[in-house]
């Protein structure tokens, strides 16, 4: 443990030393059975985190929908869009901590549409699975993006900010479009956007404009050992940058180092 810390804290880190340190850290995580949710807005570059972890450890990440439809497993990294409507809390109570990836909103929207186009704008896991071979194979026509942008982007901007609030506030229940704290009943409706129209989800209609709402939290967060508030927030832009990237990667490594250390103290 101390030797890894010295490597990570060295003022002048070589890329090789950094990779060795991260590999050791992640192996500690795996040996401690620490499961990490990698949360982010759809197309928010979550892949940049879990691909590094997969390469260093040889252990694969697993998507939240695969947990939901293919069954539970002991994968140490969970890729999640929840609570966005493209996500689902499919992993039950196996998570120990959350790391959140945040990407520039403009690029997120463009890439989000690109993936939707790749899978034929599928609404279900079963339908999306039929188009997986199309992912990242070609770019959609500009006319298709513009049509989607005009219909969906302003709503998705609300989802983007609401998603960040959800994790940074530890799962506090808020309305998507007003960002007011809301009730569990209203929250449950918001989690079924294909069942209810936006008009039917209107805050004033369901909750009431003058209703005093007591803060409530997503009960799913109680199943995460460290709660839903992220133990680290990673910048996609920093991680990609040649100058700032090593420091951002070190931040990921430090998350796992601390988690493994605390696990060993507790147990």
Short mmCIF file of C-alpha atoms in Angstrom, two decimals:
data_model
loop_
_atom_site.label_atom_id
_atom_site.label_comp_id
_atom_site.label_asym_id
_atom_site.label_seq_id
_atom_site.Cartn_x
_atom_site.Cartn_y
_atom_site.Cartn_z
CA UNK A 1 0.00 0.00 0.00
CA UNK A 2 2.69 2.51 0.98
CA UNK A 3 4.75 1.80 -2.13
CA UNK A 4 1.71 2.45 -4.35
CA UNK A 5 1.01 5.70 -2.55
CA UNK A 6 4.60 6.86 -3.10
CA UNK A 7 4.29 6.16 -6.81
CA UNK A 8 1.02 8.08 -7.07
CA UNK A 9 2.34 11.03 -5.08
CA UNK A 10 5.61 11.35 -6.95
CA UNK A 11 6.03 14.84 -8.37
CA UNK A 12 7.38 13.56 -11.65
CA UNK A 13 5.47 10.47 -12.73
CA UNK A 14 6.45 8.54 -15.82
CA UNK A 15 3.62 7.00 -17.81
CA UNK A 16 4.99 3.54 -17.06
CA UNK A 17 5.08 4.16 -13.31
CA UNK A 18 1.56 5.55 -13.40
CA UNK A 19 0.23 2.49 -15.22
CA UNK A 20 1.99 0.12 -12.84
CA UNK A 21 0.52 1.97 -9.85
CA UNK A 22 -2.99 1.90 -11.31
CA UNK A 23 -2.73 -1.79 -12.11
CA UNK A 24 -1.73 -2.56 -8.53
CA UNK A 25 -4.51 -0.37 -7.17
CA UNK A 26 -7.17 -2.01 -9.28
CA UNK A 27 -5.96 -5.47 -8.35
CA UNK A 28 -6.37 -4.43 -4.71
CA UNK A 29 -9.89 -3.37 -5.52
CA UNK A 30 -10.71 -6.68 -7.14
CA UNK A 31 -9.23 -8.67 -4.28
CA UNK A 32 -11.38 -6.65 -1.86
CA UNK A 33 -14.57 -7.32 -3.86
CA UNK A 34 -15.34 -3.63 -4.30
CA UNK A 35 -17.93 -3.01 -7.01
CA UNK A 36 -17.92 0.40 -8.67
CA UNK A 37 -20.80 1.97 -10.59
CA UNK A 38 -19.50 4.17 -13.40
CA UNK A 39 -22.39 6.59 -13.88
CA UNK A 40 -22.85 9.20 -16.55
CA UNK A 41 -25.27 10.79 -18.97
CA UNK A 42 -25.76 8.64 -22.09
CA UNK A 43 -22.75 9.00 -24.41
CA UNK A 44 -20.89 10.78 -21.61
CA UNK A 45 -17.65 8.83 -22.22
CA UNK A 46 -18.09 6.36 -19.35
CA UNK A 47 -16.31 3.92 -21.63
CA UNK A 48 -13.09 5.89 -21.17
CA UNK A 49 -13.05 4.87 -17.50
CA UNK A 50 -14.07 1.24 -17.71
CA UNK A 51 -11.95 0.43 -20.75
CA UNK A 52 -8.87 1.47 -18.78
CA UNK A 53 -9.97 -0.74 -15.90
CA UNK A 54 -10.62 -3.67 -18.22
CA UNK A 55 -7.24 -3.31 -19.89
CA UNK A 56 -5.36 -3.11 -16.60
CA UNK A 57 -7.13 -5.97 -14.88
CA UNK A 58 -8.43 -8.31 -17.54
CA UNK A 59 -11.82 -8.09 -15.83
CA UNK A 60 -14.79 -6.88 -17.93
CA UNK A 61 -17.32 -4.20 -17.10
CA UNK A 62 -21.00 -4.98 -17.44
CA UNK A 63 -23.89 -2.79 -18.52
CA UNK A 64 -26.82 -2.10 -16.19
CA UNK A 65 -29.27 -3.52 -18.74
CA UNK A 66 -27.32 -6.77 -18.95
CA UNK A 67 -27.65 -7.14 -15.18
CA UNK A 68 -31.38 -6.55 -15.55
CA UNK A 69 -31.98 -8.99 -18.41
CA UNK A 70 -29.12 -11.50 -18.30
CA UNK A 71 -28.85 -11.91 -14.54
CA UNK A 72 -26.56 -11.01 -11.66
CA UNK A 73 -22.81 -11.57 -11.73
CA UNK A 74 -19.69 -10.48 -9.86
CA UNK A 75 -18.42 -7.97 -12.43
CA UNK A 76 -16.44 -5.28 -10.55
CA UNK A 77 -17.41 -2.38 -12.87
CA UNK A 78 -20.98 -1.43 -13.75
CA UNK A 79 -21.72 1.02 -16.58
CA UNK A 80 -24.85 2.97 -15.72
CA UNK A 81 -27.11 5.64 -17.22
CA UNK A 82 -29.60 5.42 -14.33
CA UNK A 83 -31.65 7.44 -13.43
CA UNK A 84 -31.79 8.74 -17.02
CA UNK A 85 -34.60 7.17 -19.04
CA UNK A 86 -31.98 5.23 -21.01
CA UNK A 87 -30.92 3.49 -17.79
CA UNK A 88 -32.20 1.03 -15.22
CA UNK A 89 -31.11 0.10 -11.70
CA UNK A 90 -30.45 -3.47 -12.77
CA UNK A 91 -27.65 -4.45 -10.40
CA UNK A 92 -29.66 -4.85 -7.20
CA UNK A 93 -27.64 -4.25 -4.03
CA UNK A 94 -24.15 -5.28 -5.18
CA UNK A 95 -22.63 -1.80 -5.62
CA UNK A 96 -20.14 -0.33 -3.15
CA UNK A 97 -19.39 3.09 -4.62
CA UNK A 98 -20.11 5.45 -7.50
CA UNK A 99 -17.71 7.25 -9.83
CA UNK A 100 -19.37 9.80 -12.12
CA UNK A 101 -18.13 10.81 -15.55
CA UNK A 102 -19.07 14.29 -16.80
CA UNK A 103 -18.63 15.30 -20.41
CA UNK A 104 -19.23 18.59 -22.23
CA UNK A 105 -23.00 18.84 -22.74
CA UNK A 106 -22.74 19.77 -26.42
CA UNK A 107 -20.65 16.74 -27.34
CA UNK A 108 -22.80 14.51 -25.14
CA UNK A 109 -25.93 15.46 -27.06
CA UNK A 110 -24.33 14.83 -30.44
CA UNK A 111 -22.92 11.45 -29.45
CA UNK A 112 -26.14 10.49 -27.69
CA UNK A 113 -28.06 10.98 -30.90
CA UNK A 114 -25.40 9.10 -32.89
CA UNK A 115 -25.88 6.01 -30.74
CA UNK A 116 -29.67 6.32 -30.84
CA UNK A 117 -29.44 6.42 -34.62
CA UNK A 118 -27.11 3.38 -34.65
CA UNK A 119 -29.70 1.29 -32.77
CA UNK A 120 -32.66 2.55 -34.77
CA UNK A 121 -33.97 4.73 -31.91
CA UNK A 122 -34.85 1.53 -30.04
CA UNK A 123 -37.01 1.85 -26.94
CA UNK A 124 -36.32 -1.54 -25.36
CA UNK A 125 -33.27 -3.63 -24.48
CA UNK A 126 -34.49 -6.40 -26.77
CA UNK A 127 -34.81 -4.08 -29.78
CA UNK A 128 -31.50 -2.35 -29.08
CA UNK A 129 -29.74 -5.72 -28.89
CA UNK A 130 -30.68 -6.39 -32.52
CA UNK A 131 -28.66 -3.38 -33.68
CA UNK A 132 -25.50 -3.71 -31.57
CA UNK A 133 -23.38 -4.53 -34.62
CA UNK A 134 -24.29 -1.11 -36.02
CA UNK A 135 -22.71 0.81 -33.14
CA UNK A 136 -19.99 3.27 -34.21
CA UNK A 137 -20.11 1.97 -37.80
CA UNK A 138 -21.13 5.20 -39.54
CA UNK A 139 -22.31 8.72 -38.87
CA UNK A 140 -26.00 9.60 -39.20
CA UNK A 141 -27.18 12.10 -41.81
CA UNK A 142 -27.20 15.69 -40.60
CA UNK A 143 -30.92 15.94 -41.38
CA UNK A 144 -31.67 13.11 -38.92
CA UNK A 145 -29.68 14.81 -36.17
CA UNK A 146 -31.35 18.17 -36.75
CA UNK A 147 -34.82 16.62 -36.61
CA UNK A 148 -33.97 14.88 -33.31
CA UNK A 149 -32.34 18.04 -31.96
CA UNK A 150 -35.41 20.16 -32.62
CA UNK A 151 -37.70 17.59 -31.00
CA UNK A 152 -35.65 16.33 -28.05
CA UNK A 153 -32.58 18.37 -27.12
CA UNK A 154 -34.18 20.94 -24.83
CA UNK A 155 -35.80 18.17 -22.78
CA UNK A 156 -32.50 16.29 -22.66
CA UNK A 157 -30.76 19.44 -21.39
CA UNK A 158 -33.08 19.23 -18.37
CA UNK A 159 -32.24 15.52 -17.99
CA UNK A 160 -28.50 16.33 -18.19
CA UNK A 161 -28.54 18.82 -15.29
CA UNK A 162 -31.00 16.71 -13.30
CA UNK A 163 -28.77 13.65 -13.70
CA UNK A 164 -25.78 15.47 -12.20
CA UNK A 165 -27.92 16.82 -9.34
CA UNK A 166 -29.16 13.31 -8.57
CA UNK A 167 -25.70 11.94 -7.90
CA UNK A 168 -24.12 15.04 -6.36
CA UNK A 169 -27.02 15.26 -3.90
CA UNK A 170 -26.86 11.58 -3.03
CA UNK A 171 -30.06 10.52 -4.77
CA UNK A 172 -32.30 13.42 -3.67
CA UNK A 173 -35.62 13.16 -5.52
CA UNK A 174 -36.19 16.09 -7.86
CA UNK A 175 -38.51 16.83 -10.75
CA UNK A 176 -36.72 16.76 -14.09
CA UNK A 177 -38.18 19.90 -15.61
CA UNK A 178 -38.63 22.24 -12.63
CA UNK A 179 -35.78 20.74 -10.54
CA UNK A 180 -37.95 21.12 -7.45
CA UNK A 181 -37.74 18.43 -4.79
CA UNK A 182 -40.53 15.97 -5.37
CA UNK A 183 -42.46 13.10 -3.85
CA UNK A 184 -41.79 9.37 -4.19
CA UNK A 185 -45.06 8.98 -6.08
CA UNK A 186 -44.04 11.58 -8.64
CA UNK A 187 -40.52 10.13 -8.85
CA UNK A 188 -41.89 6.68 -9.64
CA UNK A 189 -43.87 8.20 -12.50
CA UNK A 190 -40.79 10.03 -13.79
CA UNK A 191 -39.00 6.68 -13.91
CA UNK A 192 -41.58 5.50 -16.48
CA UNK A 193 -41.32 8.15 -19.22
CA UNK A 194 -42.70 5.80 -21.88
CA UNK A 195 -45.83 5.24 -19.79
CA UNK A 196 -46.67 8.87 -19.01
CA UNK A 197 -46.62 11.93 -21.26
CA UNK A 198 -44.79 15.05 -20.17
CA UNK A 199 -48.14 16.71 -19.54
CA UNK A 200 -49.14 13.86 -17.22
CA UNK A 201 -45.84 14.26 -15.35
CA UNK A 202 -46.34 17.99 -14.80
CA UNK A 203 -45.16 18.93 -11.31
CA UNK A 204 -48.09 21.18 -10.46
CA UNK A 205 -50.54 18.50 -11.60
CA UNK A 206 -49.01 15.58 -9.70
CA UNK A 207 -47.44 17.25 -6.66
CA UNK A 208 -49.16 20.63 -6.50
CA UNK A 209 -47.68 24.09 -6.86
CA UNK A 210 -48.16 24.96 -3.19
CA UNK A 211 -47.30 21.58 -1.71
CA UNK A 212 -44.51 21.58 0.85
CA UNK A 213 -42.32 18.61 -0.04
CA UNK A 214 -40.08 16.97 2.53
CA UNK A 215 -36.71 15.91 1.14
CA UNK A 216 -36.75 12.25 0.15
CA UNK A 217 -34.05 10.07 -1.40
CA UNK A 218 -34.06 7.27 -3.90
CA UNK A 219 -34.23 4.08 -1.78
CA UNK A 220 -31.87 2.40 -4.23
CA UNK A 221 -29.05 4.56 -2.89
CA UNK A 222 -29.38 2.92 0.52
CA UNK A 223 -28.14 -0.31 -1.09
CA UNK A 224 -24.82 1.27 -2.16
CA UNK A 225 -22.19 0.92 0.56
CA UNK A 226 -20.89 4.48 0.14
CA UNK A 227 -24.21 5.92 -1.08
CA UNK A 228 -24.98 7.49 -4.45
CA UNK A 229 -22.82 10.58 -3.98
CA UNK A 230 -19.76 9.96 -6.15
CA UNK A 231 -16.44 9.22 -4.50
CA UNK A 232 -14.94 10.95 -7.56
CA UNK A 233 -16.14 13.02 -10.51
CA UNK A 234 -14.06 12.52 -13.64
CA UNK A 235 -13.87 14.99 -16.52
CA UNK A 236 -13.96 13.38 -19.95
CA UNK A 237 -12.16 16.36 -21.44
CA UNK A 238 -9.39 16.24 -18.83
CA UNK A 239 -9.01 12.49 -19.22
CA UNK A 240 -8.55 12.87 -22.98
CA UNK A 241 -6.10 15.75 -22.71
CA UNK A 242 -2.40 14.88 -23.12
CA UNK A 243 -1.36 17.34 -20.41
CA UNK A 244 -4.17 16.93 -17.87
CA UNK A 245 -4.92 13.28 -18.61
CA UNK A 246 -2.33 11.65 -16.30
CA UNK A 247 -3.60 13.60 -13.29
CA UNK A 248 -7.19 12.62 -14.07
CA UNK A 249 -6.16 8.98 -14.42
CA UNK A 250 -4.39 9.23 -11.07
CA UNK A 251 -7.66 10.47 -9.58
CA UNK A 252 -9.34 7.25 -10.73
CA UNK A 253 -6.49 5.20 -9.24
CA UNK A 254 -6.71 7.05 -5.94
CA UNK A 255 -10.42 6.23 -5.71
CA UNK A 256 -9.68 2.52 -5.87
CA UNK A 257 -6.67 2.79 -3.61
CA UNK A 258 -8.73 4.45 -0.87
CA UNK A 259 -11.59 1.98 -1.31
CA UNK A 260 -9.27 -1.01 -0.97
CA UNK A 261 -7.56 0.58 2.04
CA UNK A 262 -10.83 1.24 3.86
CA UNK A 263 -12.07 -2.26 3.08
CA UNK A 264 -8.97 -3.76 4.67
CA UNK A 265 -9.40 -1.60 7.79
CA UNK A 266 -13.06 -2.49 8.20
CA UNK A 267 -12.64 -6.16 7.55
#
